[in-house]
PDB file of C-alpha atoms in Angstrom:
ATOM      1  CA  GLU A  27      -7.535 117.422 127.504  1.00  0.00           C
ATOM      2  CA  GLU A  28      -4.861 119.768 129.731  1.00  0.00           C
ATOM      3  CA  ASP A  29      -3.749 122.819 128.690  1.00  0.00           C
ATOM      4  CA  VAL A  30      -2.087 126.158 130.143  1.00  0.00           C
ATOM      5  CA  ALA A  31      -3.828 129.575 129.943  1.00  0.00           C
ATOM      6  CA  TYR A  32      -2.156 132.954 130.125  1.00  0.00           C
ATOM      7  CA  CYS A  33      -2.424 134.663 133.416  1.00  0.00           C
ATOM      8  CA  VAL A  34      -2.494 138.845 133.014  1.00  0.00           C
ATOM      9  CA  ASN A  35      -2.293 139.322 137.016  1.00  0.00           C
ATOM     10  CA  PRO A  36       0.708 140.019 137.749  1.00  0.00           C
ATOM     11  CA  GLY A  37       0.241 139.642 141.508  1.00  0.00           C
ATOM     12  CA  ARG A  38       0.885 137.696 144.330  1.00  0.00           C
ATOM     13  CA  MET A  39      -2.882 136.283 143.704  1.00  0.00           C
ATOM     14  CA  GLU A  40      -3.310 135.420 147.498  1.00  0.00           C
ATOM     15  CA  ALA A  41      -6.893 134.380 147.148  1.00  0.00           C
ATOM     16  CA  PHE A  42      -6.831 131.825 144.572  1.00  0.00           C
ATOM     17  CA  THR A  43      -3.992 129.514 145.392  1.00  0.00           C
ATOM     18  CA  GLY A  44      -6.528 127.134 146.299  1.00  0.00           C
ATOM     19  CA  GLN A  45      -5.885 123.987 144.200  1.00  0.00           C
ATOM     20  CA  GLY A  46      -8.637 122.395 142.695  1.00  0.00           C
ATOM     21  CA  ALA A  47     -11.385 125.171 141.913  1.00  0.00           C
ATOM     22  CA  ARG A  48     -13.533 125.501 138.978  1.00  0.00           C
ATOM     23  CA  ILE A  49     -12.029 128.412 136.393  1.00  0.00           C
ATOM     24  CA  TRP A  50     -13.536 129.852 133.838  1.00  0.00           C
ATOM     25  CA  LEU A  51     -11.342 130.952 130.780  1.00  0.00           C
ATOM     26  CA  SER A  52     -11.574 132.951 127.250  1.00  0.00           C
ATOM     27  CA  ARG A  53     -10.284 132.165 123.662  1.00  0.00           C
ATOM     28  CA  ALA A  54      -7.541 134.573 123.198  1.00  0.00           C
ATOM     29  CA  ALA A  55      -7.775 137.074 119.984  1.00  0.00           C
ATOM     30  CA  GLY A  56      -5.587 135.739 117.524  1.00  0.00           C
ATOM     31  CA  SER A  57      -5.285 132.218 119.338  1.00  0.00           C
ATOM     32  CA  GLN A  58      -4.150 130.865 116.066  1.00  0.00           C
ATOM     33  CA  THR A  59      -0.566 132.707 116.549  1.00  0.00           C
ATOM     34  CA  ARG A  60      -0.140 133.337 120.251  1.00  0.00           C
ATOM     35  CA  ARG A  61       1.587 130.520 122.236  1.00  0.00           C
ATOM     36  CA  LEU A  62      -0.790 130.355 124.671  1.00  0.00           C
ATOM     37  CA  ARG A  63      -4.486 130.048 123.165  1.00  0.00           C
ATOM     38  CA  TRP A  64      -6.247 131.078 126.367  1.00  0.00           C
ATOM     39  CA  THR A  65      -6.881 133.639 128.898  1.00  0.00           C
ATOM     40  CA  TRP A  66      -7.523 132.924 132.463  1.00  0.00           C
ATOM     41  CA  GLU A  67     -10.684 135.189 133.282  1.00  0.00           C
ATOM     42  CA  LEU A  68     -12.900 134.069 136.596  1.00  0.00           C
ATOM     43  CA  ILE A  69     -12.380 131.262 139.302  1.00  0.00           C
ATOM     44  CA  GLU A  70     -14.834 130.030 141.570  1.00  0.00           C
ATOM     45  CA  VAL A  71     -14.248 130.074 145.457  1.00  0.00           C
ATOM     46  CA  PRO A  72     -13.325 126.434 146.551  1.00  0.00           C
ATOM     47  CA  GLY A  73     -16.454 125.488 149.027  1.00  0.00           C
ATOM     48  CA  THR A  74     -18.495 128.521 147.743  1.00  0.00           C
ATOM     49  CA  THR A  75     -20.134 129.845 144.726  1.00  0.00           C
ATOM     50  CA  VAL A  76     -18.244 133.134 145.246  1.00  0.00           C
ATOM     51  CA  LEU A  77     -17.274 134.356 141.253  1.00  0.00           C
ATOM     52  CA  CYS A  78     -13.872 136.398 141.292  1.00  0.00           C
ATOM     53  CA  GLY A  79     -12.126 138.212 137.933  1.00  0.00           C
ATOM     54  CA  THR A  80      -8.861 137.579 137.344  1.00  0.00           C
ATOM     55  CA  ASN A  81      -7.678 139.231 134.483  1.00  0.00           C
ATOM     56  CA  THR A  82      -6.574 142.488 135.792  1.00  0.00           C
ATOM     57  CA  GLN A  83      -7.346 144.008 132.292  1.00  0.00           C
ATOM     58  CA  ARG A  84     -10.969 144.152 132.866  1.00  0.00           C
ATOM     59  CA  PRO A  85     -10.619 147.012 135.481  1.00  0.00           C
ATOM     60  CA  ASN A  86     -10.015 149.273 132.676  1.00  0.00           C
ATOM     61  CA  SER A  87     -12.264 148.556 130.390  1.00  0.00           C
ATOM     62  CA  ILE A  88     -15.035 148.895 132.917  1.00  0.00           C
ATOM     63  CA  VAL A  89     -14.425 151.918 134.115  1.00  0.00           C
ATOM     64  CA  GLY A  90     -13.503 153.206 130.284  1.00  0.00           C
ATOM     65  CA  GLU A  91     -17.050 152.172 129.375  1.00  0.00           C
ATOM     66  CA  LEU A  92     -18.681 153.712 132.398  1.00  0.00           C
ATOM     67  CA  LEU A  93     -16.995 156.917 131.897  1.00  0.00           C
ATOM     68  CA  ARG A  94     -17.843 156.910 127.855  1.00  0.00           C
ATOM     69  CA  GLN A  95     -21.286 156.005 129.233  1.00  0.00           C
ATOM     70  CA  ARG A  96     -21.329 159.061 131.516  1.00  0.00           C
ATOM     71  CA  LEU A  97     -22.789 156.603 134.507  1.00  0.00           C
ATOM     72  CA  LEU A  98     -20.140 157.888 137.320  1.00  0.00           C
ATOM     73  CA  PRO A  99     -21.509 160.814 139.048  1.00  0.00           C
ATOM     74  CA  GLY A 100     -18.585 163.547 139.418  1.00  0.00           C
ATOM     75  CA  LEU A 101     -17.160 162.009 136.058  1.00  0.00           C
ATOM     76  CA  ASP A 102     -20.215 162.425 133.799  1.00  0.00           C
ATOM     77  CA  ASP A 103     -19.681 165.904 132.445  1.00  0.00           C
ATOM     78  CA  TRP A 104     -16.785 165.548 130.232  1.00  0.00           C
ATOM     79  CA  LEU A 105     -15.991 167.455 127.481  1.00  0.00           C
ATOM     80  CA  GLU A 106     -13.018 165.639 126.255  1.00  0.00           C
ATOM     81  CA  MET A 107     -11.806 162.354 127.062  1.00  0.00           C
ATOM     82  CA  LYS A 108      -8.967 159.638 126.373  1.00  0.00           C
ATOM     83  CA  SER A 109      -7.753 156.513 127.668  1.00  0.00           C
ATOM     84  CA  GLU A 110      -3.638 155.962 128.385  1.00  0.00           C
ATOM     85  CA  LYS A 111      -3.247 159.621 128.690  1.00  0.00           C
ATOM     86  CA  GLN A 112       0.718 160.419 128.242  1.00  0.00           C
ATOM     87  CA  LEU A 113       2.230 162.658 130.346  1.00  0.00           C
ATOM     88  CA  LYS A 114       5.559 164.261 131.420  1.00  0.00           C
ATOM     89  CA  HIS A 115       6.969 165.498 134.506  1.00  0.00           C
ATOM     90  CA  PRO A 116      10.048 166.555 136.297  1.00  0.00           C
ATOM     91  CA  THR A 117      11.142 163.277 138.006  1.00  0.00           C
ATOM     92  CA  SER A 118      11.617 165.088 141.189  1.00  0.00           C
ATOM     93  CA  SER A 119       8.212 165.810 141.571  1.00  0.00           C
ATOM     94  CA  VAL A 120       7.214 161.515 141.858  1.00  0.00           C
ATOM     95  CA  GLN A 121      10.558 160.121 143.205  1.00  0.00           C
ATOM     96  CA  ASP A 122      10.755 159.944 147.039  1.00  0.00           C
ATOM     97  CA  PRO A 123      13.392 162.387 148.027  1.00  0.00           C
ATOM     98  CA  SER A 124      14.955 159.727 150.614  1.00  0.00           C
ATOM     99  CA  ASN A 125      16.286 158.116 146.992  1.00  0.00           C
ATOM    100  CA  ALA A 126      18.483 161.087 146.722  1.00  0.00           C
ATOM    101  CA  ASP A 127      22.048 160.703 146.104  1.00  0.00           C
ATOM    102  CA  VAL A 128      22.906 163.033 149.058  1.00  0.00           C
ATOM    103  CA  GLY A 129      27.200 162.141 148.310  1.00  0.00           C
ATOM    104  CA  ALA A 130      26.632 162.936 144.581  1.00  0.00           C
ATOM    105  CA  ALA A 131      29.284 165.949 143.414  1.00  0.00           C
ATOM    106  CA  PRO A 132      27.945 169.202 142.568  1.00  0.00           C
ATOM    107  CA  GLU A 133      27.461 169.884 138.840  1.00  0.00           C
ATOM    108  CA  ALA A 134      30.399 171.611 137.117  1.00  0.00           C
ATOM    109  CA  SER A 135      28.147 174.208 136.035  1.00  0.00           C
ATOM    110  CA  PRO A 136      24.841 175.929 135.913  1.00  0.00           C
ATOM    111  CA  LYS A 137      24.234 175.592 132.185  1.00  0.00           C
ATOM    112  CA  LYS A 138      25.533 171.738 132.188  1.00  0.00           C
ATOM    113  CA  LYS A 139      23.076 171.087 135.235  1.00  0.00           C
ATOM    114  CA  ARG A 140      19.882 172.743 133.446  1.00  0.00           C
ATOM    115  CA  LYS A 141      21.054 170.272 130.225  1.00  0.00           C
ATOM    116  CA  ARG A 142      20.613 167.375 132.590  1.00  0.00           C
ATOM    117  CA  ALA A 143      17.167 168.599 134.131  1.00  0.00           C
ATOM    118  CA  ASP A 144      16.084 169.165 130.533  1.00  0.00           C
ATOM    119  CA  ALA A 145      16.383 166.088 129.251  1.00  0.00           C
ATOM    120  CA  SER A 146      17.103 162.960 131.477  1.00  0.00           C
ATOM    121  CA  ASP A 147      15.329 164.208 134.533  1.00  0.00           C
ATOM    122  CA  ARG A 148      12.178 163.933 132.912  1.00  0.00           C
ATOM    123  CA  THR A 149      10.132 161.160 132.871  1.00  0.00           C
ATOM    124  CA  THR A 150       7.140 159.834 130.554  1.00  0.00           C
ATOM    125  CA  SER A 151       4.350 157.585 132.130  1.00  0.00           C
ATOM    126  CA  ARG A 152       0.749 157.125 131.189  1.00  0.00           C
ATOM    127  CA  LEU A 153      -2.474 157.087 133.400  1.00  0.00           C
ATOM    128  CA  ASP A 154      -5.376 155.303 132.628  1.00  0.00           C
ATOM    129  CA  PHE A 155      -7.820 158.100 131.568  1.00  0.00           C
ATOM    130  CA  TRP A 156      -7.747 161.667 131.305  1.00  0.00           C
ATOM    131  CA  LEU A 157     -10.606 163.764 131.091  1.00  0.00           C
ATOM    132  CA  ARG A 158     -11.566 167.745 130.094  1.00  0.00           C
ATOM    133  CA  GLN A 159     -13.879 168.642 132.427  1.00  0.00           C
ATOM    134  CA  PRO A 160     -15.563 172.847 132.768  1.00  0.00           C
ATOM    135  CA  THR A 161     -13.723 172.575 135.835  1.00  0.00           C
ATOM    136  CA  GLY A 162     -10.025 171.636 134.121  1.00  0.00           C
ATOM    137  CA  ASP A 163      -7.930 168.215 133.937  1.00  0.00           C
ATOM    138  CA  HIS A 164      -9.075 165.195 135.829  1.00  0.00           C
ATOM    139  CA  TYR A 165      -6.599 161.890 135.842  1.00  0.00           C
ATOM    140  CA  ILE A 166      -8.276 158.651 136.399  1.00  0.00           C
ATOM    141  CA  GLU A 167      -6.375 155.824 137.876  1.00  0.00           C
ATOM    142  CA  ALA A 168      -8.421 152.205 137.647  1.00  0.00           C
ATOM    143  CA  LYS A 169      -7.221 149.389 139.914  1.00  0.00           C
ATOM    144  CA  ASN A 170      -8.026 145.478 140.678  1.00  0.00           C
ATOM    145  CA  CYS A 171      -8.958 144.166 144.194  1.00  0.00           C
ATOM    146  CA  HIS A 172      -9.577 140.559 143.933  1.00  0.00           C
ATOM    147  CA  MET A 173      -8.918 140.240 147.459  1.00  0.00           C
ATOM    148  CA  VAL A 174     -11.320 139.698 150.321  1.00  0.00           C
ATOM    149  CA  TYR A 175     -10.415 139.006 154.047  1.00  0.00           C
ATOM    150  CA  PRO A 176     -12.819 137.431 156.080  1.00  0.00           C
ATOM    151  CA  ASP A 177     -13.933 140.946 157.754  1.00  0.00           C
ATOM    152  CA  GLY A 178     -15.492 141.375 154.753  1.00  0.00           C
ATOM    153  CA  HIS A 179     -13.040 144.273 153.478  1.00  0.00           C
ATOM    154  CA  GLY A 180     -11.478 144.282 150.279  1.00  0.00           C
ATOM    155  CA  TYR A 181      -7.729 144.966 150.291  1.00  0.00           C
ATOM    156  CA  PHE A 182      -5.140 146.277 147.918  1.00  0.00           C
ATOM    157  CA  PRO A 183      -2.606 145.525 146.597  1.00  0.00           C
ATOM    158  CA  ASP A 184      -2.066 142.080 147.223  1.00  0.00           C
ATOM    159  CA  SER A 185       1.462 142.039 146.658  1.00  0.00           C
ATOM    160  CA  VAL A 186       3.930 145.034 146.782  1.00  0.00           C
ATOM    161  CA  SER A 187       3.392 147.214 143.326  1.00  0.00           C
ATOM    162  CA  THR A 188       6.331 149.226 142.791  1.00  0.00           C
ATOM    163  CA  ARG A 189       4.095 150.131 139.626  1.00  0.00           C
ATOM    164  CA  ALA A 190       1.035 151.115 141.707  1.00  0.00           C
ATOM    165  CA  SER A 191       2.837 153.106 144.145  1.00  0.00           C
ATOM    166  CA  ARG A 192       4.731 155.132 141.103  1.00  0.00           C
ATOM    167  CA  HIS A 193       1.259 156.166 139.785  1.00  0.00           C
ATOM    168  CA  VAL A 194      -0.221 157.136 143.575  1.00  0.00           C
ATOM    169  CA  LYS A 195       3.202 159.456 143.528  1.00  0.00           C
ATOM    170  CA  GLU A 196       2.367 160.664 140.065  1.00  0.00           C
ATOM    171  CA  LEU A 197      -1.292 161.309 141.343  1.00  0.00           C
ATOM    172  CA  GLU A 198       0.070 163.292 144.263  1.00  0.00           C
ATOM    173  CA  ALA A 199       2.388 165.422 142.043  1.00  0.00           C
ATOM    174  CA  LEU A 200      -0.477 166.806 139.443  1.00  0.00           C
ATOM    175  CA  VAL A 201      -3.122 167.436 142.393  1.00  0.00           C
ATOM    176  CA  LYS A 202      -0.421 169.725 143.743  1.00  0.00           C
ATOM    177  CA  ASP A 203       0.068 171.180 140.290  1.00  0.00           C
ATOM    178  CA  GLY A 204      -3.768 171.524 140.854  1.00  0.00           C
ATOM    179  CA  LYS A 205      -5.124 169.294 138.823  1.00  0.00           C
ATOM    180  CA  GLN A 206      -8.156 166.680 139.547  1.00  0.00           C
ATOM    181  CA  CYS A 207      -7.113 162.577 140.261  1.00  0.00           C
ATOM    182  CA  THR A 208      -9.429 160.139 141.237  1.00  0.00           C
ATOM    183  CA  VAL A 209      -8.263 156.325 141.633  1.00  0.00           C
ATOM    184  CA  ILE A 210     -11.221 154.047 141.152  1.00  0.00           C
ATOM    185  CA  PHE A 211     -11.280 150.413 142.653  1.00  0.00           C
ATOM    186  CA  VAL A 212     -13.258 147.665 140.749  1.00  0.00           C
ATOM    187  CA  VAL A 213     -13.753 145.060 143.121  1.00  0.00           C
ATOM    188  CA  GLN A 214     -13.752 141.696 140.707  1.00  0.00           C
ATOM    189  CA  ARG A 215     -15.792 139.461 143.624  1.00  0.00           C
ATOM    190  CA  GLU A 216     -19.358 139.280 145.072  1.00  0.00           C
ATOM    191  CA  ASP A 217     -18.671 138.748 148.772  1.00  0.00           C
ATOM    192  CA  LEU A 218     -17.364 142.245 149.631  1.00  0.00           C
ATOM    193  CA  ARG A 219     -19.615 143.627 152.572  1.00  0.00           C
ATOM    194  CA  GLY A 220     -17.410 146.343 153.855  1.00  0.00           C
ATOM    195  CA  LYS A 221     -14.916 149.093 151.737  1.00  0.00           C
ATOM    196  CA  VAL A 222     -11.461 148.458 150.428  1.00  0.00           C
ATOM    197  CA  ARG A 223      -8.882 149.169 152.409  1.00  0.00           C
ATOM    198  CA  PRO A 224      -4.835 149.372 151.702  1.00  0.00           C
ATOM    199  CA  SER A 225      -3.312 146.108 152.198  1.00  0.00           C
TER     200      SER A 225
END
C-alpha cells in the first residue's frame, strides 16, 4: 500500500534525500478529517542504523518539557513561564538598516511621522518561550538541527531561512534592551560527534 505523509520540515532537507530509506510515521490527531492522515517523524540514514528526526515541531515540545521540569541548568529558577510569547517592538530595532529606502521623501510633518511610527512601524511576533527569572525576563528560541557532515559537526540552518534570521534579529534587539536571550539547538540524530556550527 502506498500513501502520502505530511512533512512538517520547511527546509531543504539535504540530509534526507537518499532514496529507499526506511521512515517512521505517526498517525495525525484528527486524521479522520485531515487530508493526509500521517506525519513524517523519523528516517533511518541509508546504510546505517542512525535515526534522524524530521519533524521540526518536536524540538519545541522537547525544550518545553525540559523547562517545565526544570532540567536545564541556568533556566531552572523561573518564577513564571509562557510558550509562544508574543512581543511587540519597533520595526527599526529588528530590521536591517541596509534595507532602508534611502531615497524616500521626508514626511510632510512631524505629527504625521509620529502617528506612523505608533501604528505601522511596529511589528508583532512570537518567540518560543519566555521565562520570568529572579534576574528578569529571559526569551528562548528552540531550533532544530538535523544535518551532520562527515566532520562530525551539526550545521544549522540547512537552507536560507528568513524566519530564523528574523528571530535572531529580534533576540539581538531584546538583548540590547537589557533582556536575557538563549537559542537552544536540538540535534535530532544520533551521530553528532562535534558541535553545532553555522552553515
